[in-house]
Amino acid sequence: MRAATVSRFGGPEAVEITEVPVPAPGPEQVRIKVAAGALNPVDAAMRAGAFGGEGERIGLGWDVAGTVESAGSGVRWTAGDRVIGLCTGHRTPLGTHAEYVVLDADAIAAAPATLDDTHAAALPLNALSAAQALDMADLKAGQSLLVTGAAGGVGAHAVELAHHRGLKVTALASARDEEFLTTRGADHFLPRDEPLPAGAFDGVIDTALLGVTALAAVSDGGAYIGVWPGQEPAPERGIRVDALDVRADGAQLGELSQLADQGVLLARVSETFPLADAAAAHARLAEGGLRGRLVIAP
């Protein structure tokens, strides 16, 4: 089968389409026939060598939407089930940008019934990241949350989920995104080129990696949650500082799938590319300016 991989680090030109064996599911695993897989910034970071592995062949792709093709023992999923899932790991030999992928059965969930595979594939990594970041922030209904980079994949879902949980949400993004974010649940909007009010929020989810600038906007004893481990600022003023290391969680993903069906979460897709053009998809990602995920389909 074909898969998008890298064996040397670099720009989009480093992405290769290689022939690899079809993976076999072990106990409590499923093999998924891939219909679509979103392209995320983490894939570009892997391609560029941010997580090491020089000389290894590394598979690309974390998000997947498709159908169960076969299953190992002890699995409740059956052939033909339509699912979504998350393949975590920075240096795995096979990712989801492939014709087939094997995942642990507890890493997948039923796909949203209201979404086609292309849009369903944009959900797992970004929605799980947003949900788990909110869990880490541990704010209560009525408290205030700032989301930086709020128009991005993780940021927009953080706005939607925070609103759903009853938080008072302020979205920080480009001025052109104000209408979109207020319709998705932001109570207030701040243009990203304006200074942040000091100590104004009970917590911040800093998807824009503003660091100390975002930390200054958190009140004493509040919470700062970053999305890139090792990039978070040093704690101060009793603020709890942490960074998300997203994990696969099929049960939580199932809840998020239901929220997508209910209209709480909006899966956004900007463009689609065939697997053969995975390098072109990486080049488009590098150009920036996207409002929605790029999706690769075998």
PDB file of C-alpha atoms in Angstrom:
ATOM      1  CA  MET A   1       0.000   0.000   0.000  1.00  0.00           C
ATOM      2  CA  ARG A   2       0.989   3.646  -0.332  1.00  0.00           C
ATOM      3  CA  ALA A   3       1.865   5.924   2.586  1.00  0.00           C
ATOM      4  CA  ALA A   4       3.274   9.425   3.051  1.00  0.00           C
ATOM      5  CA  THR A   5       6.574   9.243   4.908  1.00  0.00           C
ATOM      6  CA  VAL A   6       9.849  11.060   5.392  1.00  0.00           C
ATOM      7  CA  SER A   7      13.335   9.545   5.593  1.00  0.00           C
ATOM      8  CA  ARG A   8      15.184  12.867   5.600  1.00  0.00           C
ATOM      9  CA  PHE A   9      14.178  16.134   7.179  1.00  0.00           C
ATOM     10  CA  GLY A  10      13.385  19.301   5.287  1.00  0.00           C
ATOM     11  CA  GLY A  11      10.620  21.233   3.610  1.00  0.00           C
ATOM     12  CA  PRO A  12       7.603  19.890   1.735  1.00  0.00           C
ATOM     13  CA  GLU A  13       9.933  18.299  -0.808  1.00  0.00           C
ATOM     14  CA  ALA A  14      11.000  15.799   1.882  1.00  0.00           C
ATOM     15  CA  VAL A  15       7.591  14.106   1.795  1.00  0.00           C
ATOM     16  CA  GLU A  16       7.701  10.807  -0.067  1.00  0.00           C
ATOM     17  CA  ILE A  17       4.979   8.406  -1.185  1.00  0.00           C
ATOM     18  CA  THR A  18       6.337   4.966  -0.410  1.00  0.00           C
ATOM     19  CA  GLU A  19       5.135   1.388  -0.745  1.00  0.00           C
ATOM     20  CA  VAL A  20       4.829  -0.306   2.644  1.00  0.00           C
ATOM     21  CA  PRO A  21       3.213  -3.536   3.830  1.00  0.00           C
ATOM     22  CA  VAL A  22      -0.446  -3.421   4.814  1.00  0.00           C
ATOM     23  CA  PRO A  23      -0.395  -3.399   8.639  1.00  0.00           C
ATOM     24  CA  ALA A  24      -2.042  -6.242  10.560  1.00  0.00           C
ATOM     25  CA  PRO A  25      -4.100  -5.542  13.691  1.00  0.00           C
ATOM     26  CA  GLY A  26      -3.057  -7.210  16.915  1.00  0.00           C
ATOM     27  CA  PRO A  27      -5.223  -7.909  19.959  1.00  0.00           C
ATOM     28  CA  GLU A  28      -7.471  -4.959  20.827  1.00  0.00           C
ATOM     29  CA  GLN A  29      -6.545  -3.178  17.601  1.00  0.00           C
ATOM     30  CA  VAL A  30      -8.386  -2.398  14.375  1.00  0.00           C
ATOM     31  CA  ARG A  31      -7.246  -1.883  10.814  1.00  0.00           C
ATOM     32  CA  ILE A  32      -8.942   1.124   9.211  1.00  0.00           C
ATOM     33  CA  LYS A  33      -9.335   1.651   5.507  1.00  0.00           C
ATOM     34  CA  VAL A  34      -8.485   5.326   5.365  1.00  0.00           C
ATOM     35  CA  ALA A  35     -10.927   7.646   3.637  1.00  0.00           C
ATOM     36  CA  ALA A  36      -9.294  10.910   4.725  1.00  0.00           C
ATOM     37  CA  GLY A  37      -6.697  12.329   7.089  1.00  0.00           C
ATOM     38  CA  ALA A  38      -6.226  15.960   8.054  1.00  0.00           C
ATOM     39  CA  LEU A  39      -2.843  17.667   7.696  1.00  0.00           C
ATOM     40  CA  ASN A  40      -1.804  19.483  10.868  1.00  0.00           C
ATOM     41  CA  PRO A  41       1.142  21.672  11.913  1.00  0.00           C
ATOM     42  CA  VAL A  42       2.523  18.732  13.894  1.00  0.00           C
ATOM     43  CA  ASP A  43       3.041  16.906  10.585  1.00  0.00           C
ATOM     44  CA  ALA A  44       5.116  19.790   9.280  1.00  0.00           C
ATOM     45  CA  ALA A  45       7.127  19.777  12.508  1.00  0.00           C
ATOM     46  CA  MET A  46       7.768  16.038  12.172  1.00  0.00           C
ATOM     47  CA  ARG A  47       8.780  16.478   8.535  1.00  0.00           C
ATOM     48  CA  ALA A  48      11.220  19.212   9.525  1.00  0.00           C
ATOM     49  CA  GLY A  49      12.816  17.102  12.265  1.00  0.00           C
ATOM     50  CA  ALA A  50      11.462  18.879  15.346  1.00  0.00           C
ATOM     51  CA  PHE A  51      11.066  15.557  17.150  1.00  0.00           C
ATOM     52  CA  GLY A  52      14.231  13.849  15.958  1.00  0.00           C
ATOM     53  CA  GLY A  53      14.591  10.530  14.191  1.00  0.00           C
ATOM     54  CA  GLU A  54      17.182  11.364  11.544  1.00  0.00           C
ATOM     55  CA  GLY A  55      17.678   8.343   9.300  1.00  0.00           C
ATOM     56  CA  GLU A  56      14.431   6.658  10.335  1.00  0.00           C
ATOM     57  CA  ARG A  57      11.428   6.325   8.060  1.00  0.00           C
ATOM     58  CA  ILE A  58       8.648   8.232   9.787  1.00  0.00           C
ATOM     59  CA  GLY A  59       4.981   8.053   8.865  1.00  0.00           C
ATOM     60  CA  LEU A  60       2.947  11.252   8.601  1.00  0.00           C
ATOM     61  CA  GLY A  61      -0.612  11.907   9.676  1.00  0.00           C
ATOM     62  CA  TRP A  62      -2.414  11.861  13.045  1.00  0.00           C
ATOM     63  CA  ASP A  63      -6.094  12.287  12.130  1.00  0.00           C
ATOM     64  CA  VAL A  64      -8.118   9.620  10.364  1.00  0.00           C
ATOM     65  CA  ALA A  65     -11.643   9.009   9.152  1.00  0.00           C
ATOM     66  CA  GLY A  66     -12.551   5.750   7.477  1.00  0.00           C
ATOM     67  CA  THR A  67     -14.105   2.333   7.960  1.00  0.00           C
ATOM     68  CA  VAL A  68     -13.028  -0.622  10.034  1.00  0.00           C
ATOM     69  CA  GLU A  69     -11.605  -3.210   7.657  1.00  0.00           C
ATOM     70  CA  SER A  70     -10.573  -5.893  10.167  1.00  0.00           C
ATOM     71  CA  ALA A  71     -10.146  -6.243  13.912  1.00  0.00           C
ATOM     72  CA  GLY A  72      -8.026  -8.188  16.369  1.00  0.00           C
ATOM     73  CA  SER A  73      -9.383 -10.100  19.326  1.00  0.00           C
ATOM     74  CA  GLY A  74     -11.228  -8.383  22.141  1.00  0.00           C
ATOM     75  CA  VAL A  75     -12.606  -5.553  19.979  1.00  0.00           C
ATOM     76  CA  ARG A  76     -16.203  -4.365  19.838  1.00  0.00           C
ATOM     77  CA  TRP A  77     -15.780  -2.758  16.412  1.00  0.00           C
ATOM     78  CA  THR A  78     -16.782  -4.744  13.344  1.00  0.00           C
ATOM     79  CA  ALA A  79     -15.922  -4.518   9.662  1.00  0.00           C
ATOM     80  CA  GLY A  80     -17.750  -1.681   7.962  1.00  0.00           C
ATOM     81  CA  ASP A  81     -18.088   0.528  11.035  1.00  0.00           C
ATOM     82  CA  ARG A  82     -17.457   4.146  10.128  1.00  0.00           C
ATOM     83  CA  VAL A  83     -14.963   5.646  12.576  1.00  0.00           C
ATOM     84  CA  ILE A  84     -12.612   8.495  13.363  1.00  0.00           C
ATOM     85  CA  GLY A  85      -9.436   8.232  15.371  1.00  0.00           C
ATOM     86  CA  LEU A  86      -6.164   9.732  16.487  1.00  0.00           C
ATOM     87  CA  CYS A  87      -2.753   8.195  15.821  1.00  0.00           C
ATOM     88  CA  THR A  88      -0.383   9.859  18.283  1.00  0.00           C
ATOM     89  CA  GLY A  89       3.374   9.565  18.265  1.00  0.00           C
ATOM     90  CA  HIS A  90       6.089  11.697  16.767  1.00  0.00           C
ATOM     91  CA  ARG A  91       8.241   8.951  15.245  1.00  0.00           C
ATOM     92  CA  THR A  92       5.967   6.100  14.219  1.00  0.00           C
ATOM     93  CA  PRO A  93       6.764   4.167  11.028  1.00  0.00           C
ATOM     94  CA  LEU A  94       3.211   4.584   9.704  1.00  0.00           C
ATOM     95  CA  GLY A  95       0.766   7.446  10.176  1.00  0.00           C
ATOM     96  CA  THR A  96      -2.729   8.077   8.873  1.00  0.00           C
ATOM     97  CA  HIS A  97      -1.696   9.561   5.535  1.00  0.00           C
ATOM     98  CA  ALA A  98      -1.823   6.092   4.057  1.00  0.00           C
ATOM     99  CA  GLU A  99      -4.289   3.672   2.512  1.00  0.00           C
ATOM    100  CA  TYR A 100      -4.610   1.695   5.752  1.00  0.00           C
ATOM    101  CA  VAL A 101      -3.668   2.310   9.371  1.00  0.00           C
ATOM    102  CA  VAL A 102      -3.835   0.213  12.544  1.00  0.00           C
ATOM    103  CA  LEU A 103      -4.972   1.902  15.753  1.00  0.00           C
ATOM    104  CA  ASP A 104      -5.755   0.703  19.253  1.00  0.00           C
ATOM    105  CA  ALA A 105      -9.473   0.093  19.559  1.00  0.00           C
ATOM    106  CA  ASP A 106      -9.727   2.552  22.453  1.00  0.00           C
ATOM    107  CA  ALA A 107      -8.311   5.345  20.258  1.00  0.00           C
ATOM    108  CA  ILE A 108     -11.270   5.453  17.860  1.00  0.00           C
ATOM    109  CA  ALA A 109     -14.901   6.527  17.984  1.00  0.00           C
ATOM    110  CA  ALA A 110     -17.949   6.416  15.776  1.00  0.00           C
ATOM    111  CA  ALA A 111     -17.719   9.108  13.102  1.00  0.00           C
ATOM    112  CA  PRO A 112     -20.234  11.966  13.259  1.00  0.00           C
ATOM    113  CA  ALA A 113     -23.291  10.921  11.276  1.00  0.00           C
ATOM    114  CA  THR A 114     -23.764  14.441   9.922  1.00  0.00           C
ATOM    115  CA  LEU A 115     -20.235  14.813   8.511  1.00  0.00           C
ATOM    116  CA  ASP A 116     -18.695  13.288   5.412  1.00  0.00           C
ATOM    117  CA  ASP A 117     -15.314  11.611   5.799  1.00  0.00           C
ATOM    118  CA  THR A 118     -13.401  14.682   4.639  1.00  0.00           C
ATOM    119  CA  HIS A 119     -14.850  16.878   7.366  1.00  0.00           C
ATOM    120  CA  ALA A 120     -14.843  14.132   9.989  1.00  0.00           C
ATOM    121  CA  ALA A 121     -11.094  13.746   9.449  1.00  0.00           C
ATOM    122  CA  ALA A 122     -10.538  17.343  10.556  1.00  0.00           C
ATOM    123  CA  LEU A 123     -11.996  16.676  13.994  1.00  0.00           C
ATOM    124  CA  PRO A 124      -9.889  14.297  16.154  1.00  0.00           C
ATOM    125  CA  LEU A 125      -6.592  16.063  16.872  1.00  0.00           C
ATOM    126  CA  ASN A 126      -7.946  19.587  17.078  1.00  0.00           C
ATOM    127  CA  ALA A 127     -11.081  18.774  19.082  1.00  0.00           C
ATOM    128  CA  LEU A 128      -9.264  16.465  21.492  1.00  0.00           C
ATOM    129  CA  SER A 129      -6.551  19.092  21.978  1.00  0.00           C
ATOM    130  CA  ALA A 130      -9.132  21.753  22.766  1.00  0.00           C
ATOM    131  CA  ALA A 131     -11.090  19.517  25.126  1.00  0.00           C
ATOM    132  CA  GLN A 132      -8.018  18.294  26.990  1.00  0.00           C
ATOM    133  CA  ALA A 133      -6.627  21.825  27.289  1.00  0.00           C
ATOM    134  CA  LEU A 134      -9.923  22.932  28.823  1.00  0.00           C
ATOM    135  CA  ASP A 135      -9.810  19.996  31.210  1.00  0.00           C
ATOM    136  CA  MET A 136      -6.320  21.066  32.270  1.00  0.00           C
ATOM    137  CA  ALA A 137      -7.436  24.664  32.804  1.00  0.00           C
ATOM    138  CA  ASP A 138     -10.145  23.346  35.147  1.00  0.00           C
ATOM    139  CA  LEU A 139     -12.273  26.484  35.055  1.00  0.00           C
ATOM    140  CA  LYS A 140     -15.850  26.547  36.283  1.00  0.00           C
ATOM    141  CA  ALA A 141     -18.953  27.856  34.540  1.00  0.00           C
ATOM    142  CA  GLY A 142     -19.019  31.640  34.720  1.00  0.00           C
ATOM    143  CA  GLN A 143     -15.242  32.054  34.893  1.00  0.00           C
ATOM    144  CA  SER A 144     -13.392  33.905  32.143  1.00  0.00           C
ATOM    145  CA  LEU A 145     -11.162  32.319  29.523  1.00  0.00           C
ATOM    146  CA  LEU A 146      -8.935  33.916  26.897  1.00  0.00           C
ATOM    147  CA  VAL A 147      -8.210  31.837  23.794  1.00  0.00           C
ATOM    148  CA  THR A 148      -5.302  33.099  21.693  1.00  0.00           C
ATOM    149  CA  GLY A 149      -5.082  32.033  18.070  1.00  0.00           C
ATOM    150  CA  ALA A 150      -8.815  31.530  18.339  1.00  0.00           C
ATOM    151  CA  ALA A 151      -9.444  31.194  14.600  1.00  0.00           C
ATOM    152  CA  GLY A 152      -7.114  28.202  14.264  1.00  0.00           C
ATOM    153  CA  GLY A 153      -8.090  24.554  14.396  1.00  0.00           C
ATOM    154  CA  VAL A 154      -7.516  24.062  18.127  1.00  0.00           C
ATOM    155  CA  GLY A 155      -8.435  27.620  19.080  1.00  0.00           C
ATOM    156  CA  ALA A 156     -11.835  27.622  17.400  1.00  0.00           C
ATOM    157  CA  HIS A 157     -12.795  24.330  19.046  1.00  0.00           C
ATOM    158  CA  ALA A 158     -11.600  25.704  22.393  1.00  0.00           C
ATOM    159  CA  VAL A 159     -13.956  28.663  21.922  1.00  0.00           C
ATOM    160  CA  GLU A 160     -16.855  26.359  21.026  1.00  0.00           C
ATOM    161  CA  LEU A 161     -16.280  23.928  23.881  1.00  0.00           C
ATOM    162  CA  ALA A 162     -15.634  26.649  26.459  1.00  0.00           C
ATOM    163  CA  HIS A 163     -18.893  28.321  25.484  1.00  0.00           C
ATOM    164  CA  HIS A 164     -20.647  24.950  25.714  1.00  0.00           C
ATOM    165  CA  ARG A 165     -19.248  24.502  29.232  1.00  0.00           C
ATOM    166  CA  GLY A 166     -20.576  27.879  30.346  1.00  0.00           C
ATOM    167  CA  LEU A 167     -17.342  29.865  30.448  1.00  0.00           C
ATOM    168  CA  LYS A 168     -17.123  33.533  29.492  1.00  0.00           C
ATOM    169  CA  VAL A 169     -14.942  33.345  26.406  1.00  0.00           C
ATOM    170  CA  THR A 170     -12.760  36.046  24.886  1.00  0.00           C
ATOM    171  CA  ALA A 171     -11.267  35.217  21.494  1.00  0.00           C
ATOM    172  CA  LEU A 172      -8.009  36.752  20.289  1.00  0.00           C
ATOM    173  CA  ALA A 173      -7.502  36.589  16.523  1.00  0.00           C
ATOM    174  CA  SER A 174      -7.240  38.603  13.339  1.00  0.00           C
ATOM    175  CA  ALA A 175      -9.956  41.236  12.921  1.00  0.00           C
ATOM    176  CA  ARG A 176     -11.334  39.390   9.912  1.00  0.00           C
ATOM    177  CA  ASP A 177     -12.280  36.457  12.167  1.00  0.00           C
ATOM    178  CA  GLU A 178     -14.469  38.410  14.601  1.00  0.00           C
ATOM    179  CA  GLU A 179     -17.824  37.488  13.060  1.00  0.00           C
ATOM    180  CA  PHE A 180     -16.918  33.822  12.764  1.00  0.00           C
ATOM    181  CA  LEU A 181     -15.779  33.570  16.383  1.00  0.00           C
ATOM    182  CA  THR A 182     -18.728  35.416  17.865  1.00  0.00           C
ATOM    183  CA  THR A 183     -21.076  33.073  16.003  1.00  0.00           C
ATOM    184  CA  ARG A 184     -19.128  30.095  17.408  1.00  0.00           C
ATOM    185  CA  GLY A 185     -19.544  31.202  21.012  1.00  0.00           C
ATOM    186  CA  ALA A 186     -17.074  33.972  21.854  1.00  0.00           C
ATOM    187  CA  ASP A 187     -18.604  36.489  24.254  1.00  0.00           C
ATOM    188  CA  HIS A 188     -15.898  39.032  23.499  1.00  0.00           C
ATOM    189  CA  PHE A 189     -13.372  39.543  20.730  1.00  0.00           C
ATOM    190  CA  LEU A 190      -9.908  41.109  20.816  1.00  0.00           C
ATOM    191  CA  PRO A 191      -7.933  41.918  17.650  1.00  0.00           C
ATOM    192  CA  ARG A 192      -4.513  40.333  17.906  1.00  0.00           C
ATOM    193  CA  ASP A 193      -2.703  43.617  17.211  1.00  0.00           C
ATOM    194  CA  GLU A 194      -4.132  45.273  20.320  1.00  0.00           C
ATOM    195  CA  PRO A 195      -2.541  44.942  23.786  1.00  0.00           C
ATOM    196  CA  LEU A 196      -4.087  42.437  26.167  1.00  0.00           C
ATOM    197  CA  PRO A 197      -5.596  43.688  29.428  1.00  0.00           C
ATOM    198  CA  ALA A 198      -3.380  42.751  32.350  1.00  0.00           C
ATOM    199  CA  GLY A 199      -4.714  40.168  34.793  1.00  0.00           C
ATOM    200  CA  ALA A 200      -8.170  40.175  33.226  1.00  0.00           C
ATOM    201  CA  PHE A 201      -8.837  36.443  32.792  1.00  0.00           C
ATOM    202  CA  ASP A 202      -9.148  33.427  35.060  1.00  0.00           C
ATOM    203  CA  GLY A 203      -7.340  31.360  32.462  1.00  0.00           C
ATOM    204  CA  VAL A 204      -5.827  31.311  29.010  1.00  0.00           C
ATOM    205  CA  ILE A 205      -5.416  28.636  26.364  1.00  0.00           C
ATOM    206  CA  ASP A 206      -2.481  29.956  24.389  1.00  0.00           C
ATOM    207  CA  THR A 207      -2.659  28.308  20.978  1.00  0.00           C
ATOM    208  CA  ALA A 208      -0.827  31.275  19.415  1.00  0.00           C
ATOM    209  CA  LEU A 209       2.248  30.643  21.616  1.00  0.00           C
ATOM    210  CA  LEU A 210       2.307  34.192  22.942  1.00  0.00           C
ATOM    211  CA  GLY A 211       3.964  33.000  26.140  1.00  0.00           C
ATOM    212  CA  VAL A 212       4.662  35.735  28.679  1.00  0.00           C
ATOM    213  CA  THR A 213       2.326  38.126  26.833  1.00  0.00           C
ATOM    214  CA  ALA A 214      -0.606  35.762  27.349  1.00  0.00           C
ATOM    215  CA  LEU A 215       0.522  34.957  30.895  1.00  0.00           C
ATOM    216  CA  ALA A 216       0.335  38.648  31.802  1.00  0.00           C
ATOM    217  CA  ALA A 217      -3.363  38.613  30.910  1.00  0.00           C
ATOM    218  CA  VAL A 218      -4.099  35.939  33.547  1.00  0.00           C
ATOM    219  CA  SER A 219      -5.178  36.960  37.007  1.00  0.00           C
ATOM    220  CA  ASP A 220      -3.214  35.935  40.107  1.00  0.00           C
ATOM    221  CA  GLY A 221      -3.785  32.259  40.861  1.00  0.00           C
ATOM    222  CA  GLY A 222      -5.252  31.578  37.427  1.00  0.00           C
ATOM    223  CA  ALA A 223      -4.299  29.013  34.802  1.00  0.00           C
ATOM    224  CA  TYR A 224      -2.120  29.163  31.699  1.00  0.00           C
ATOM    225  CA  ILE A 225      -2.314  26.221  29.286  1.00  0.00           C
ATOM    226  CA  GLY A 226       0.081  26.077  26.350  1.00  0.00           C
ATOM    227  CA  VAL A 227      -0.151  23.695  23.423  1.00  0.00           C
ATOM    228  CA  TRP A 228       3.538  23.031  22.773  1.00  0.00           C
ATOM    229  CA  PRO A 229       5.374  21.366  25.688  1.00  0.00           C
ATOM    230  CA  GLY A 230       8.581  23.157  26.532  1.00  0.00           C
ATOM    231  CA  GLN A 231       7.422  26.493  25.112  1.00  0.00           C
ATOM    232  CA  GLU A 232       5.363  27.601  28.111  1.00  0.00           C
ATOM    233  CA  PRO A 233       6.560  30.552  30.257  1.00  0.00           C
ATOM    234  CA  ALA A 234       7.768  30.250  33.838  1.00  0.00           C
ATOM    235  CA  PRO A 235       5.024  30.434  36.492  1.00  0.00           C
ATOM    236  CA  GLU A 236       4.475  33.682  38.372  1.00  0.00           C
ATOM    237  CA  ARG A 237       1.873  35.257  40.657  1.00  0.00           C
ATOM    238  CA  GLY A 238       0.580  31.844  41.688  1.00  0.00           C
ATOM    239  CA  ILE A 239      -0.540  31.061  38.139  1.00  0.00           C
ATOM    240  CA  ARG A 240      -0.664  27.375  37.339  1.00  0.00           C
ATOM    241  CA  VAL A 241       1.326  26.867  34.117  1.00  0.00           C
ATOM    242  CA  ASP A 242       1.041  23.698  32.085  1.00  0.00           C
ATOM    243  CA  ALA A 243       1.275  22.516  28.484  1.00  0.00           C
ATOM    244  CA  LEU A 244      -0.852  20.039  26.607  1.00  0.00           C
ATOM    245  CA  ASP A 245       0.525  16.721  25.383  1.00  0.00           C
ATOM    246  CA  VAL A 246      -2.559  15.459  23.570  1.00  0.00           C
ATOM    247  CA  ARG A 247      -3.476  11.818  24.040  1.00  0.00           C
ATOM    248  CA  ALA A 248      -5.700   9.478  22.075  1.00  0.00           C
ATOM    249  CA  ASP A 249      -8.969   8.890  23.935  1.00  0.00           C
ATOM    250  CA  GLY A 250     -11.747   7.112  22.084  1.00  0.00           C
ATOM    251  CA  ALA A 251     -14.343   7.729  24.793  1.00  0.00           C
ATOM    252  CA  GLN A 252     -13.718  11.471  24.795  1.00  0.00           C
ATOM    253  CA  LEU A 253     -13.562  11.505  21.008  1.00  0.00           C
ATOM    254  CA  GLY A 254     -16.966   9.821  20.943  1.00  0.00           C
ATOM    255  CA  GLU A 255     -18.401  12.650  23.045  1.00  0.00           C
ATOM    256  CA  LEU A 256     -16.858  15.201  20.695  1.00  0.00           C
ATOM    257  CA  SER A 257     -18.282  13.348  17.697  1.00  0.00           C
ATOM    258  CA  GLN A 258     -21.732  13.692  19.226  1.00  0.00           C
ATOM    259  CA  LEU A 259     -21.141  17.404  19.828  1.00  0.00           C
ATOM    260  CA  ALA A 260     -20.277  17.771  16.148  1.00  0.00           C
ATOM    261  CA  ASP A 261     -23.601  16.138  15.277  1.00  0.00           C
ATOM    262  CA  GLN A 262     -25.321  18.583  17.618  1.00  0.00           C
ATOM    263  CA  GLY A 263     -23.690  21.570  15.939  1.00  0.00           C
ATOM    264  CA  VAL A 264     -21.532  22.508  18.928  1.00  0.00           C
ATOM    265  CA  LEU A 265     -18.334  21.768  16.976  1.00  0.00           C
ATOM    266  CA  LEU A 266     -17.804  22.927  13.413  1.00  0.00           C
ATOM    267  CA  ALA A 267     -15.326  20.914  11.341  1.00  0.00           C
ATOM    268  CA  ARG A 268     -13.691  23.236   8.806  1.00  0.00           C
ATOM    269  CA  VAL A 269     -11.928  22.056   5.669  1.00  0.00           C
ATOM    270  CA  SER A 270     -10.039  24.435   3.417  1.00  0.00           C
ATOM    271  CA  GLU A 271      -8.770  22.165   0.627  1.00  0.00           C
ATOM    272  CA  THR A 272      -8.351  18.482  -0.170  1.00  0.00           C
ATOM    273  CA  PHE A 273      -5.410  16.722  -1.835  1.00  0.00           C
ATOM    274  CA  PRO A 274      -4.938  13.181  -3.101  1.00  0.00           C
ATOM    275  CA  LEU A 275      -2.338  11.134  -1.264  1.00  0.00           C
ATOM    276  CA  ALA A 276      -0.058  11.316  -4.299  1.00  0.00           C
ATOM    277  CA  ASP A 277       0.082  15.097  -3.821  1.00  0.00           C
ATOM    278  CA  ALA A 278       0.918  15.028  -0.104  1.00  0.00           C
ATOM    279  CA  ALA A 279       4.037  17.149  -0.717  1.00  0.00           C
ATOM    280  CA  ALA A 280       1.875  19.789  -2.396  1.00  0.00           C
ATOM    281  CA  ALA A 281      -0.431  19.759   0.622  1.00  0.00           C
ATOM    282  CA  HIS A 282       2.562  20.402   2.885  1.00  0.00           C
ATOM    283  CA  ALA A 283       3.607  23.268   0.632  1.00  0.00           C
ATOM    284  CA  ARG A 284       0.130  24.776   0.875  1.00  0.00           C
ATOM    285  CA  LEU A 285       0.206  24.455   4.656  1.00  0.00           C
ATOM    286  CA  ALA A 286       3.522  26.297   4.710  1.00  0.00           C
ATOM    287  CA  GLU A 287       1.961  29.219   2.834  1.00  0.00           C
ATOM    288  CA  GLY A 288      -0.376  29.874   5.774  1.00  0.00           C
ATOM    289  CA  GLY A 289      -3.544  31.932   5.770  1.00  0.00           C
ATOM    290  CA  LEU A 290      -5.823  28.909   6.001  1.00  0.00           C
ATOM    291  CA  ARG A 291      -9.200  28.920   7.683  1.00  0.00           C
ATOM    292  CA  GLY A 292      -9.837  25.208   7.928  1.00  0.00           C
ATOM    293  CA  ARG A 293      -7.749  22.097   7.662  1.00  0.00           C
ATOM    294  CA  LEU A 294      -6.121  20.637   4.597  1.00  0.00           C
ATOM    295  CA  VAL A 295      -7.212  17.028   4.128  1.00  0.00           C
ATOM    296  CA  ILE A 296      -5.398  14.224   2.337  1.00  0.00           C
ATOM    297  CA  ALA A 297      -7.392  11.364   0.808  1.00  0.00           C
ATOM    298  CA  PRO A 298      -5.890   8.117  -0.567  1.00  0.00           C
TER     299      PRO A 298
END
